Coordinates of C-alpha atoms in Angstrom, one line a residue:
M5 CA 25.6 -67.3 -35.5
P6 CA 23.8 -66.4 -38.7
S7 CA 24.1 -68.0 -42.1
S8 CA 25.6 -64.7 -43.8
P9 CA 29.2 -64.5 -44.3
T10 CA 30.7 -64.3 -40.6
P11 CA 33.9 -65.8 -39.3
S12 CA 34.1 -68.8 -36.9
P13 CA 32.8 -67.8 -33.3
T14 CA 36.3 -68.4 -32.1
P15 CA 38.4 -65.2 -32.9
E16 CA 42.1 -65.2 -33.7
P17 CA 44.4 -64.7 -30.6
S18 CA 44.3 -61.3 -29.7
G19 CA 48.2 -61.1 -29.3
V20 CA 48.5 -61.9 -32.9
R21 CA 45.9 -59.3 -33.8
R22 CA 47.4 -56.5 -32.0
R23 CA 51.0 -56.8 -31.3
S24 CA 52.7 -58.6 -34.1
L25 CA 50.5 -57.2 -36.8
L26 CA 51.2 -53.5 -35.8
G27 CA 54.7 -53.8 -34.0
A28 CA 55.7 -50.5 -32.8
A29 CA 54.0 -48.4 -35.4
A30 CA 52.4 -46.4 -34.9
A31 CA 25.1 -17.5 -18.0
A32 CA 25.8 -14.5 -20.7
P33 CA 25.3 -15.8 -24.2
V34 CA 28.3 -17.5 -26.0
L35 CA 27.9 -16.9 -29.8
A36 CA 29.5 -19.5 -32.4
S37 CA 30.8 -18.0 -35.6
L38 CA 31.5 -20.2 -38.8
A39 CA 33.9 -18.4 -40.9
G40 CA 33.6 -21.1 -43.8
A41 CA 33.5 -24.6 -44.6
G42 CA 34.0 -26.6 -41.3
S43 CA 35.7 -23.7 -39.5
A44 CA 36.2 -23.9 -35.9
A45 CA 33.7 -22.4 -33.5
A46 CA 35.0 -18.9 -32.3
A47 CA 32.9 -18.7 -29.2
P48 CA 33.9 -15.4 -27.4
A49 CA 32.4 -14.9 -24.1
T50 CA 30.6 -11.6 -24.2
T51 CA 31.6 -10.9 -20.4
A52 CA 35.5 -11.7 -20.6
S53 CA 35.9 -11.6 -16.9
A54 CA 32.3 -11.7 -15.3
G55 CA 31.5 -13.6 -12.4
A56 CA 32.9 -14.0 -9.0
G57 CA 34.8 -16.8 -6.8
P58 CA 33.3 -18.7 -4.1
A59 CA 33.9 -15.9 -1.7
G60 CA 32.6 -13.1 -3.9
S61 CA 35.8 -12.0 -5.0
P62 CA 36.3 -11.1 -8.7
R63 CA 37.6 -14.0 -10.7
A64 CA 41.2 -13.4 -12.3
L65 CA 40.1 -16.0 -15.1
P66 CA 37.2 -15.7 -17.5
G67 CA 34.5 -18.2 -17.9
G68 CA 33.4 -19.3 -21.4
G69 CA 35.5 -18.4 -24.4
D70 CA 36.7 -19.8 -27.7
L71 CA 36.5 -23.5 -28.0
G72 CA 39.7 -23.6 -30.0
P73 CA 40.8 -24.8 -33.4
N74 CA 40.1 -28.4 -32.9
V75 CA 36.5 -28.2 -32.2
I76 CA 34.8 -28.1 -35.5
V77 CA 31.1 -26.9 -35.4
F78 CA 28.8 -27.5 -38.4
D79 CA 25.4 -26.2 -39.1
P80 CA 23.1 -27.6 -42.1
S81 CA 24.1 -24.5 -44.0
T82 CA 27.9 -25.2 -43.8
A83 CA 29.6 -25.7 -47.2
N84 CA 31.7 -28.8 -47.8
I85 CA 30.9 -30.7 -44.6
Q86 CA 32.1 -34.0 -46.2
G87 CA 35.1 -32.5 -47.4
R88 CA 36.2 -31.4 -44.0
L89 CA 35.2 -34.9 -42.5
D90 CA 37.2 -36.6 -45.1
E91 CA 40.3 -34.4 -44.4
I92 CA 40.3 -34.9 -40.7
F93 CA 39.7 -38.8 -41.1
K94 CA 42.6 -38.8 -43.6
Q95 CA 44.7 -37.4 -40.8
Q96 CA 43.6 -39.5 -38.0
E97 CA 42.7 -42.8 -39.7
S98 CA 46.0 -44.6 -38.7
A99 CA 47.3 -42.0 -36.1
Q100 CA 47.2 -44.4 -33.2
F101 CA 49.8 -42.8 -31.2
G102 CA 49.7 -39.3 -32.8
T103 CA 49.1 -35.9 -31.1
G104 CA 45.9 -34.8 -33.2
R105 CA 42.6 -34.6 -31.2
Y106 CA 39.3 -33.4 -32.7
A107 CA 35.7 -32.7 -31.6
L108 CA 33.3 -32.5 -34.7
L109 CA 30.0 -30.9 -33.3
F110 CA 26.9 -30.7 -35.4
K111 CA 24.1 -28.0 -34.5
P112 CA 20.6 -29.2 -34.2
G113 CA 19.1 -29.6 -37.7
T114 CA 19.0 -32.0 -40.5
Y115 CA 22.0 -33.1 -42.5
S116 CA 22.1 -35.3 -45.7
G117 CA 24.5 -37.3 -47.8
L118 CA 27.1 -37.6 -45.2
N119 CA 29.4 -40.3 -44.1
A120 CA 31.5 -39.3 -41.2
Q121 CA 34.3 -41.8 -41.0
L122 CA 36.1 -41.6 -37.4
G123 CA 39.9 -42.1 -37.0
F124 CA 41.6 -41.9 -33.7
Y125 CA 41.1 -39.2 -31.0
T126 CA 38.0 -38.0 -33.0
S127 CA 34.8 -37.5 -31.4
I128 CA 31.4 -36.6 -33.1
A129 CA 28.5 -35.3 -31.3
G130 CA 25.2 -33.6 -31.9
L131 CA 24.5 -30.1 -29.9
G132 CA 20.8 -30.6 -29.2
L133 CA 19.4 -31.5 -26.1
S134 CA 18.0 -34.8 -27.4
P135 CA 19.5 -37.1 -30.1
D136 CA 16.7 -36.5 -32.4
D137 CA 17.2 -32.8 -32.6
T138 CA 20.3 -33.6 -34.8
T139 CA 19.5 -35.9 -37.8
I140 CA 22.0 -37.2 -40.2
N141 CA 20.8 -38.7 -43.2
G142 CA 23.7 -40.9 -43.7
D143 CA 26.5 -42.6 -41.7
V144 CA 28.9 -42.3 -38.7
T145 CA 31.4 -44.9 -39.8
V146 CA 34.4 -46.9 -38.0
D147 CA 36.1 -49.4 -40.2
A148 CA 39.4 -51.2 -40.3
G149 CA 40.6 -50.6 -43.7
W150 CA 43.8 -49.1 -42.4
F151 CA 44.7 -52.2 -40.6
D152 CA 43.8 -54.8 -43.2
G153 CA 40.3 -55.4 -42.0
N154 CA 41.1 -56.1 -38.2
A155 CA 39.2 -53.6 -35.9
T156 CA 41.0 -54.7 -32.7
Q157 CA 43.0 -51.6 -32.4
N158 CA 40.3 -49.2 -33.3
F159 CA 40.6 -47.3 -30.1
W160 CA 39.9 -43.9 -28.8
R161 CA 36.9 -42.4 -30.7
S162 CA 33.3 -41.8 -29.9
A163 CA 29.8 -40.9 -31.2
E164 CA 27.3 -39.0 -29.0
N165 CA 23.9 -37.4 -29.1
L166 CA 23.0 -37.8 -32.8
A167 CA 20.2 -39.4 -34.6
L168 CA 21.2 -41.5 -37.8
V169 CA 19.5 -42.6 -41.0
P170 CA 21.9 -45.0 -42.4
V171 CA 22.1 -45.1 -46.1
S172 CA 22.2 -48.9 -46.6
G173 CA 19.8 -49.4 -43.6
T174 CA 22.7 -50.2 -41.2
N175 CA 25.3 -48.2 -39.8
R176 CA 28.8 -49.8 -39.3
W177 CA 30.5 -49.2 -36.0
A178 CA 33.6 -51.7 -35.8
V179 CA 35.3 -50.7 -32.6
S180 CA 37.4 -52.0 -29.7
Q181 CA 38.2 -50.4 -26.5
A182 CA 37.6 -46.7 -25.4
A183 CA 35.2 -46.2 -28.2
P184 CA 31.7 -45.5 -26.6
F185 CA 28.4 -45.1 -28.5
R186 CA 26.4 -42.8 -26.1
R187 CA 23.0 -41.2 -26.5
M188 CA 22.6 -42.2 -30.1
H189 CA 19.4 -43.1 -32.0
V190 CA 19.9 -45.4 -35.0
R191 CA 16.9 -45.5 -37.2
G192 CA 18.0 -48.8 -38.6
G193 CA 20.5 -51.4 -37.6
L194 CA 23.9 -51.3 -36.2
N195 CA 26.9 -53.6 -37.5
L196 CA 29.6 -53.9 -35.0
A197 CA 32.3 -55.8 -37.2
P198 CA 34.6 -54.4 -39.9
D199 CA 34.0 -54.8 -43.5
G200 CA 34.8 -58.5 -44.2
Y201 CA 33.9 -59.4 -40.7
G202 CA 37.5 -59.5 -39.3
W203 CA 38.2 -59.5 -35.7
A204 CA 37.1 -56.9 -33.2
S205 CA 37.3 -56.5 -29.4
G206 CA 34.7 -54.0 -28.1
G207 CA 32.9 -52.2 -26.8
Y208 CA 30.2 -50.0 -25.1
I209 CA 26.7 -48.9 -25.8
A210 CA 24.9 -46.6 -23.3
D211 CA 21.6 -44.6 -23.4
S212 CA 21.0 -45.4 -27.1
R213 CA 18.1 -46.6 -29.2
I214 CA 19.0 -48.8 -32.1
D215 CA 15.4 -49.4 -33.9
G216 CA 16.8 -52.3 -36.0
T217 CA 19.1 -55.2 -35.1
V218 CA 22.5 -55.1 -33.6
G219 CA 24.9 -57.5 -35.3
P220 CA 28.1 -58.1 -33.3
Y221 CA 29.3 -60.8 -35.8
S222 CA 33.1 -61.2 -34.5
Q223 CA 33.0 -59.0 -31.7
Q224 CA 34.5 -61.0 -28.7
Q225 CA 32.7 -59.2 -26.0
W226 CA 30.2 -56.2 -25.6
Y227 CA 28.4 -54.3 -22.9
T228 CA 25.1 -52.2 -23.4
R229 CA 23.6 -50.2 -20.6
D230 CA 20.1 -48.4 -20.4
S231 CA 19.3 -48.5 -24.1
S232 CA 16.6 -50.1 -26.4
V233 CA 17.5 -52.5 -29.5
G234 CA 15.5 -53.9 -31.9
G235 CA 17.2 -57.1 -31.8
W236 CA 20.6 -59.0 -31.1
L237 CA 22.1 -61.3 -33.5
N238 CA 24.6 -63.3 -31.8
A239 CA 27.6 -63.6 -29.2
V240 CA 31.0 -64.6 -29.0
W241 CA 32.6 -64.7 -25.6
N242 CA 30.8 -62.4 -23.3
M243 CA 27.8 -60.1 -24.0
V244 CA 26.6 -58.2 -21.2
F245 CA 23.3 -56.1 -21.0
S246 CA 21.7 -54.2 -18.2
G247 CA 18.6 -52.1 -18.3
V248 CA 18.4 -52.7 -22.1
E249 CA 14.9 -53.1 -23.8
G250 CA 14.9 -55.8 -26.3
A251 CA 18.1 -57.6 -25.0
P252 CA 18.3 -61.3 -25.4
A253 CA 17.4 -63.2 -22.3
Q254 CA 19.7 -64.4 -19.6
S255 CA 21.4 -67.3 -21.0
F256 CA 25.0 -67.8 -19.9
P257 CA 27.1 -69.9 -20.7
E258 CA 25.4 -70.9 -24.0
P259 CA 24.9 -68.4 -25.6
P260 CA 26.9 -66.3 -23.2
Y261 CA 24.4 -63.6 -22.5
T262 CA 24.6 -62.1 -19.0
T263 CA 21.2 -59.8 -18.8
L264 CA 20.3 -57.6 -15.9
E265 CA 16.7 -56.0 -16.3
T266 CA 17.8 -52.9 -14.8
T267 CA 21.3 -51.0 -14.0
P268 CA 21.3 -50.7 -10.1
V269 CA 22.7 -46.9 -10.3
S270 CA 23.3 -44.9 -13.3
R271 CA 23.7 -41.2 -14.2
E272 CA 24.4 -40.3 -17.9
K273 CA 27.7 -38.5 -19.1
P274 CA 27.5 -34.7 -19.1
F275 CA 27.3 -33.2 -22.7
L276 CA 27.6 -29.9 -24.4
Y277 CA 24.8 -28.4 -26.3
L278 CA 23.3 -25.1 -27.8
D279 CA 20.3 -23.5 -26.1
G280 CA 19.8 -20.9 -28.7
A281 CA 23.0 -19.4 -29.4
E282 CA 24.4 -20.1 -26.1
Y283 CA 26.4 -23.3 -25.2
R284 CA 25.6 -25.1 -22.0
V285 CA 26.5 -28.0 -20.7
F286 CA 23.7 -30.5 -19.4
L287 CA 24.1 -32.7 -16.2
P288 CA 21.8 -35.6 -16.3
E289 CA 20.1 -36.7 -13.0
K290 CA 20.8 -40.1 -11.1
R291 CA 18.6 -42.8 -12.0
T292 CA 17.9 -46.1 -9.7
D293 CA 17.0 -49.5 -11.4
A294 CA 17.0 -47.8 -15.0
R295 CA 16.0 -49.4 -18.0
G296 CA 15.8 -47.7 -21.4
V297 CA 17.2 -44.4 -22.3
S298 CA 17.0 -41.3 -20.2
W299 CA 15.8 -39.1 -23.2
G300 CA 12.7 -41.3 -24.0
N301 CA 10.1 -38.3 -24.0
G302 CA 12.6 -36.1 -26.0
T303 CA 13.8 -34.3 -23.1
P304 CA 16.3 -35.7 -20.5
R305 CA 16.0 -34.9 -16.8
G306 CA 18.6 -32.9 -15.1
T307 CA 20.3 -29.4 -15.0
S308 CA 22.5 -27.4 -17.0
L309 CA 25.3 -25.0 -16.6
P310 CA 26.2 -22.0 -18.9
L311 CA 29.5 -22.2 -20.5
T312 CA 30.2 -19.1 -18.6
Q313 CA 30.7 -21.0 -15.5
F314 CA 33.4 -23.3 -17.1
Y315 CA 37.1 -22.3 -17.5
V316 CA 37.6 -23.3 -21.3
A317 CA 41.2 -24.9 -21.1
K318 CA 43.5 -25.0 -23.7
P319 CA 46.4 -27.3 -24.0
A320 CA 48.9 -24.6 -23.4
D321 CA 47.3 -24.1 -20.1
S322 CA 49.4 -25.0 -17.1
A323 CA 48.2 -27.2 -14.0
A324 CA 48.5 -24.0 -11.9
T325 CA 46.0 -22.3 -14.2
L326 CA 43.7 -25.1 -14.2
N327 CA 43.8 -25.2 -10.4
Q328 CA 43.3 -21.6 -10.1
A329 CA 40.2 -21.9 -12.3
L330 CA 39.0 -24.5 -9.9
E331 CA 39.9 -22.7 -6.8
E332 CA 37.6 -19.6 -8.3
G333 CA 34.6 -21.8 -8.6
L334 CA 34.8 -22.7 -12.1
H335 CA 34.3 -25.8 -13.8
L336 CA 36.7 -27.2 -16.4
L337 CA 36.0 -27.9 -20.2
L338 CA 39.2 -29.3 -21.7
T339 CA 39.5 -28.7 -25.1
P340 CA 41.0 -31.1 -27.6
G341 CA 44.7 -31.4 -27.2
I342 CA 47.6 -32.7 -24.9
Y343 CA 48.0 -31.1 -21.5
H344 CA 51.4 -31.5 -19.6
L345 CA 51.0 -31.2 -16.0
D346 CA 53.9 -30.5 -13.7
R347 CA 51.5 -30.8 -10.5
T348 CA 48.4 -32.4 -9.5
V349 CA 45.1 -30.8 -10.7
E350 CA 43.1 -30.7 -7.5
V351 CA 39.2 -31.0 -7.7
N352 CA 38.0 -30.0 -4.1
R353 CA 34.5 -28.5 -4.7
A354 CA 31.5 -30.5 -4.5
G355 CA 29.4 -30.7 -8.0
T356 CA 32.5 -29.7 -9.9
V357 CA 32.5 -31.0 -13.6
V358 CA 35.7 -31.7 -15.5
L359 CA 34.6 -32.4 -19.1
G360 CA 36.9 -33.2 -21.9
L361 CA 36.2 -32.7 -25.7
G362 CA 38.0 -34.7 -28.5
Y363 CA 39.9 -37.1 -26.2
A364 CA 41.6 -34.2 -24.1
T365 CA 45.0 -36.0 -22.8
L366 CA 46.6 -35.1 -19.6
I367 CA 50.3 -36.2 -19.0
P368 CA 51.6 -36.0 -15.6
E369 CA 55.3 -34.9 -15.6
G370 CA 57.8 -35.6 -12.8
G371 CA 55.9 -38.4 -11.5
V372 CA 53.0 -36.4 -10.1
T373 CA 49.4 -37.7 -10.0
A374 CA 47.5 -36.1 -12.8
L375 CA 44.1 -35.4 -11.0
K376 CA 42.8 -35.9 -7.5
V377 CA 39.2 -35.5 -6.2
A378 CA 38.5 -34.7 -2.7
D379 CA 35.8 -36.7 -0.6
V380 CA 32.7 -34.3 -1.6
D381 CA 29.7 -35.0 -3.5
G382 CA 28.6 -35.0 -7.1
V383 CA 31.8 -34.5 -8.8
R384 CA 31.7 -35.5 -12.6
L385 CA 34.9 -36.4 -14.6
A386 CA 34.2 -37.3 -18.3
G387 CA 35.6 -37.7 -21.6
F388 CA 39.4 -37.5 -21.2
L389 CA 42.6 -39.5 -21.5
V390 CA 45.3 -39.7 -18.9
D391 CA 48.9 -40.7 -20.5
A392 CA 51.5 -41.9 -18.0
G393 CA 54.5 -40.0 -18.3
P394 CA 58.1 -41.2 -18.2
V395 CA 58.9 -40.8 -14.5
N396 CA 56.9 -43.2 -12.3
S397 CA 54.0 -41.9 -11.0
A398 CA 52.6 -43.5 -7.8
T399 CA 49.0 -42.9 -8.9
L400 CA 47.5 -41.4 -12.2
L401 CA 44.0 -40.5 -11.1
E402 CA 42.4 -40.7 -7.5
V403 CA 39.0 -40.5 -6.5
G404 CA 38.8 -39.4 -2.8
P405 CA 41.5 -39.3 -0.4
E406 CA 43.0 -42.3 1.3
G407 CA 40.4 -43.0 4.3
A408 CA 37.6 -41.4 2.5
S409 CA 34.2 -42.3 4.4
A410 CA 31.6 -39.6 3.6
D411 CA 28.2 -41.1 2.4
H412 CA 27.9 -39.9 -1.4
S413 CA 24.8 -42.2 -2.1
A414 CA 22.4 -39.3 -2.9
N415 CA 24.9 -37.5 -5.3
P416 CA 27.9 -39.7 -6.1
T417 CA 31.1 -38.9 -8.2
T418 CA 31.0 -40.4 -11.6
V419 CA 33.9 -41.3 -13.7
Q420 CA 32.7 -41.7 -17.3
D421 CA 34.7 -42.2 -20.7
V422 CA 37.9 -41.5 -18.7
F423 CA 40.7 -43.9 -19.9
V424 CA 44.2 -44.3 -18.9
R425 CA 47.2 -45.4 -20.7
I426 CA 50.8 -46.6 -19.8
G427 CA 53.1 -46.7 -22.8
G428 CA 52.2 -46.9 -26.4
A429 CA 52.8 -43.3 -27.3
G430 CA 56.3 -43.3 -25.4
P431 CA 57.7 -44.7 -22.2
G432 CA 55.4 -44.2 -19.2
K433 CA 55.2 -45.7 -15.9
A434 CA 52.8 -45.8 -12.9
T435 CA 52.4 -48.0 -10.0
T436 CA 48.8 -47.9 -9.8
S437 CA 46.4 -46.0 -12.3
L438 CA 43.1 -45.5 -10.9
V439 CA 42.2 -45.5 -7.3
V440 CA 38.8 -45.1 -6.0
N441 CA 38.5 -44.4 -2.2
S442 CA 35.3 -42.2 -2.1
R443 CA 32.1 -44.2 -1.2
H444 CA 29.3 -44.5 -4.0
T445 CA 31.5 -43.8 -6.7
I446 CA 30.3 -44.7 -10.1
V447 CA 32.8 -45.5 -12.6
D448 CA 30.9 -45.7 -15.9
H449 CA 33.1 -47.2 -18.8
T450 CA 36.6 -47.0 -18.4
W451 CA 39.7 -48.7 -20.4
V452 CA 42.5 -48.7 -18.3
W453 CA 45.6 -50.3 -20.4
R454 CA 49.3 -51.0 -20.0
A455 CA 50.3 -50.9 -23.6
D456 CA 51.3 -54.2 -25.4
H457 CA 52.6 -52.4 -28.5
G458 CA 53.4 -49.2 -29.5
D459 CA 56.7 -47.1 -28.4
G460 CA 58.0 -47.6 -24.8
V461 CA 56.8 -51.1 -24.2
G462 CA 58.5 -54.0 -22.2
W463 CA 58.1 -55.7 -18.9
E464 CA 59.8 -53.2 -17.1
T465 CA 59.9 -50.3 -19.7
N466 CA 56.2 -49.5 -19.1
R467 CA 56.1 -51.0 -15.6
A468 CA 52.5 -50.5 -14.1
D469 CA 51.8 -52.9 -11.2
Y470 CA 48.2 -52.5 -10.6
G471 CA 45.4 -51.1 -13.0
V472 CA 42.3 -50.1 -10.8
V473 CA 42.2 -50.3 -6.9
V474 CA 39.0 -49.9 -5.2
N475 CA 39.2 -49.2 -1.6
G476 CA 35.9 -47.2 -1.1
D477 CA 32.6 -49.0 -0.1
D478 CA 29.6 -49.0 -2.1
V479 CA 31.3 -48.5 -5.5
L480 CA 29.6 -49.5 -8.6
I481 CA 31.6 -50.0 -11.9
T482 CA 29.5 -50.5 -15.3
G483 CA 31.8 -51.3 -18.3
L484 CA 35.2 -52.0 -16.7
F485 CA 38.1 -52.8 -19.3
V486 CA 41.5 -53.3 -17.8
E487 CA 44.6 -54.9 -19.5
H488 CA 48.1 -56.1 -19.3
F489 CA 49.1 -55.0 -15.8
N490 CA 52.3 -56.5 -14.1
K491 CA 50.5 -57.7 -11.1
Y492 CA 46.7 -57.4 -10.2
D493 CA 44.6 -55.6 -13.0
V494 CA 41.9 -55.1 -10.6
Q495 CA 42.1 -55.2 -6.7
W496 CA 39.1 -54.6 -4.8
N497 CA 39.1 -53.7 -1.1
G498 CA 35.9 -52.0 -0.3
E499 CA 32.7 -53.3 0.8
R500 CA 29.4 -54.0 -1.2
G501 CA 31.3 -53.4 -4.4
R502 CA 29.5 -54.3 -7.7
T503 CA 30.7 -54.7 -11.5
V504 CA 28.7 -55.2 -14.3
F505 CA 31.0 -56.3 -17.2
F506 CA 34.8 -56.9 -17.0
Q507 CA 37.0 -57.6 -19.8
N508 CA 40.6 -58.3 -19.2
E509 CA 44.0 -59.4 -20.9
K510 CA 46.8 -60.4 -18.9
A511 CA 50.1 -58.8 -19.8
Y512 CA 51.4 -60.4 -23.0
D513 CA 55.2 -59.8 -22.2
A514 CA 55.9 -61.6 -18.9
P515 CA 59.5 -63.1 -19.4
D516 CA 59.0 -66.2 -17.3
Q517 CA 57.1 -67.7 -14.7
A518 CA 58.9 -66.3 -11.8
A519 CA 58.1 -62.8 -12.9
I520 CA 54.4 -63.2 -12.2
Q521 CA 54.6 -65.5 -9.4
N522 CA 52.5 -64.5 -6.5
G523 CA 53.8 -65.8 -3.4
S524 CA 52.7 -69.8 -3.7
V525 CA 50.2 -68.7 -6.5
K526 CA 50.8 -69.0 -10.2
G527 CA 50.3 -65.6 -11.2
Y528 CA 48.2 -62.5 -10.0
A529 CA 44.6 -62.5 -10.7
A530 CA 42.9 -60.1 -13.1
Y531 CA 40.4 -59.4 -10.6
K532 CA 41.0 -60.0 -6.9
V533 CA 38.6 -59.1 -4.0
G534 CA 40.3 -58.6 -0.9
D535 CA 40.5 -61.3 1.7
D536 CA 38.4 -59.5 4.2
V537 CA 35.6 -58.3 2.0
A538 CA 32.3 -59.8 3.3
E539 CA 30.1 -58.5 0.3
H540 CA 30.8 -58.1 -3.3
E541 CA 29.0 -59.0 -6.8
G542 CA 30.0 -59.3 -10.2
W543 CA 28.4 -60.1 -13.6
G544 CA 29.7 -60.9 -16.9
L545 CA 33.6 -60.9 -16.2
G546 CA 36.2 -62.5 -18.6
S547 CA 39.9 -62.7 -18.4
Y548 CA 42.2 -63.8 -21.4
C549 CA 45.9 -64.8 -21.4
Y550 CA 48.3 -64.5 -24.3
Y551 CA 51.7 -65.1 -22.8
N552 CA 53.5 -64.8 -26.0
V553 CA 56.9 -64.1 -24.8
N554 CA 56.8 -67.3 -23.0
P555 CA 54.0 -69.6 -23.8
S556 CA 54.9 -72.2 -21.0
I557 CA 53.6 -69.6 -18.4
V558 CA 50.7 -71.1 -16.4
Q559 CA 48.2 -68.7 -14.6
H560 CA 46.4 -70.3 -12.0
H561 CA 43.1 -68.4 -12.0
G562 CA 41.5 -65.2 -13.7
F563 CA 39.5 -64.3 -10.5
A564 CA 40.3 -64.5 -6.8
A565 CA 38.0 -63.7 -4.0
P566 CA 37.3 -65.0 -0.5
N567 CA 34.8 -68.1 -0.5
R568 CA 31.6 -66.8 1.5
S569 CA 28.0 -66.3 0.6
G570 CA 28.1 -62.5 0.4
V571 CA 30.7 -62.5 -2.4
R572 CA 28.9 -63.7 -5.6
F573 CA 29.9 -63.8 -9.4
H574 CA 27.5 -64.5 -12.3
G575 CA 28.8 -65.4 -15.7
L576 CA 32.7 -65.9 -15.4
L577 CA 35.2 -67.1 -18.2
V578 CA 38.8 -67.4 -18.8
V579 CA 40.5 -67.9 -22.3
S580 CA 43.9 -68.9 -23.2
L581 CA 44.7 -67.3 -26.9
G582 CA 46.1 -69.9 -29.0
G583 CA 47.6 -71.8 -26.0
N584 CA 49.9 -69.2 -25.3
G585 CA 49.9 -69.5 -21.5
Q586 CA 47.3 -71.3 -19.7
Y587 CA 44.8 -71.0 -16.7
E588 CA 44.3 -73.9 -14.2
C589 CA 40.9 -72.6 -13.0
V590 CA 38.5 -69.9 -13.5
I591 CA 37.9 -68.5 -10.1
N592 CA 39.9 -69.6 -7.0
D593 CA 40.3 -73.5 -7.5
T594 CA 37.1 -73.7 -9.2
G595 CA 36.3 -74.1 -13.0
S596 CA 38.1 -76.3 -15.6
P597 CA 41.4 -75.5 -17.1
T598 CA 41.9 -74.0 -20.5
S599 CA 42.2 -76.6 -23.3
G600 CA 45.5 -76.6 -25.1
T601 CA 45.6 -74.5 -28.2
D602 CA 41.9 -74.4 -28.6
T603 CA 40.8 -70.8 -28.1
V604 CA 37.7 -71.9 -26.1
P605 CA 36.6 -70.4 -23.0
S606 CA 36.3 -72.1 -19.7
K607 CA 33.2 -70.8 -17.8
V608 CA 31.8 -70.9 -14.2
V609 CA 28.1 -69.8 -14.3
Q610 CA 27.7 -68.9 -10.5
Y611 CA 30.1 -68.6 -7.7
P612 CA 29.9 -69.8 -5.0

């Protein structure tokens, strides 16, 4: 740790930082028009019903259209940009479980003197093809004043596709889960801690260039992928890098850096951009053994689609309307807001894009599954939140049907910045949150969270047994955050699965030992590889326990896997937060127990 004012490298127990501090609180051109300072983009399609469905029949639903009132588009001549940014931040700063959703979009050009502070459910992005097309001489800031300097609940916000020239030379991005920093160019340093260097529990960077040094300070864990950094200051528990130029060398366990020279397979998230006056969605190409940013020469490689090939959905749209659009051959652009679904959204066509803006949120009603993907090539799901409804859903999101077996290695499905929540905003239940059945799927950054605070929270109130279940073979997950499930947080049954970075907390609220007992085993592992799996590999995986309802609970291990040579792990750790519950081992029967009330990780460098 540096000599500058920083905390002890052992953070405060996360249960204290989260629950008790908060309690239950809370191809035709499309023209953009700005009516005044910070007004929403009115983007009327010039061909209201143009196009045809897959069989050549006229479409009943139009492609393109108005992006809605909560997509705010700025250009360098817009008056009082700062005032509009401040207005939205004031509304969203502490609205952790509120209904507001915003996307702040900046047309290519240069903007000066701005400090865009981001609150909950707020995304900021440039509308250029490259981050350097849109430069802010100023900052995009996330801090934690709303929570007394504690950043461990700074969830659900994002920054994408911008160049920043920070006023002080360093931009502050003090976030925790579900807050991606993608396709950003920081012409300076990046500070991942809040003002005062309070606690933080993030986070994720991808396809970004930070010219200066990244200072994590109190960040407990972090994953950085396919990026470039000028330096990296320190580590607390678990820092993982894949394909990052300038990353620290592999050194786990001390300091706890897990470093892969390249990322095995990656394909960047789709994004909205302007081509002249026309909105388009860029689809980056797949990369194998990637290292560094995808836009290094200023132009990313891939293809793009005009907005007229998308149904621009509004929160009032029904699931039937969304399915009709998909059946007619349109993609989906989900504008910011909350979508109530009385039936499953069915994605059956290869290459379909479902892209959310501003944390568009899907809530299934009556126990349905929110969204299902067929066993087809190249579907891209990105940028939305699935919030469980009060009636139990067997699943919330399914990628491929049960028994899916097609080879998708040339064109996999990607799931990126898709987040799942059970409880917190109100009662919600789901037996399993995310099921991956299709082969070769890439899940790139997800936070699957059974809420430990907010409304509708309790051991049975927001019951959710399994977080992520992987049945498909050859699945890769980069940036996996799964927390607080009643049984297994991750259960991996497919062959040749790979995970690069995993962060977990076991459920806080287990009432007693019997409630978590797994046959003869004390507790369900955070990450379970199926007994019959022959090949699996993971890098940089951590599980924490904080059994604050009953601190006497013992968890035998954080990780469970068959003991065979083809199942390999690199850089594992478990932590008891303040002695509230204990781990006896790290993986299977291997690894030292956690040490009483000392919040010190127990680590296994390699297994077996």
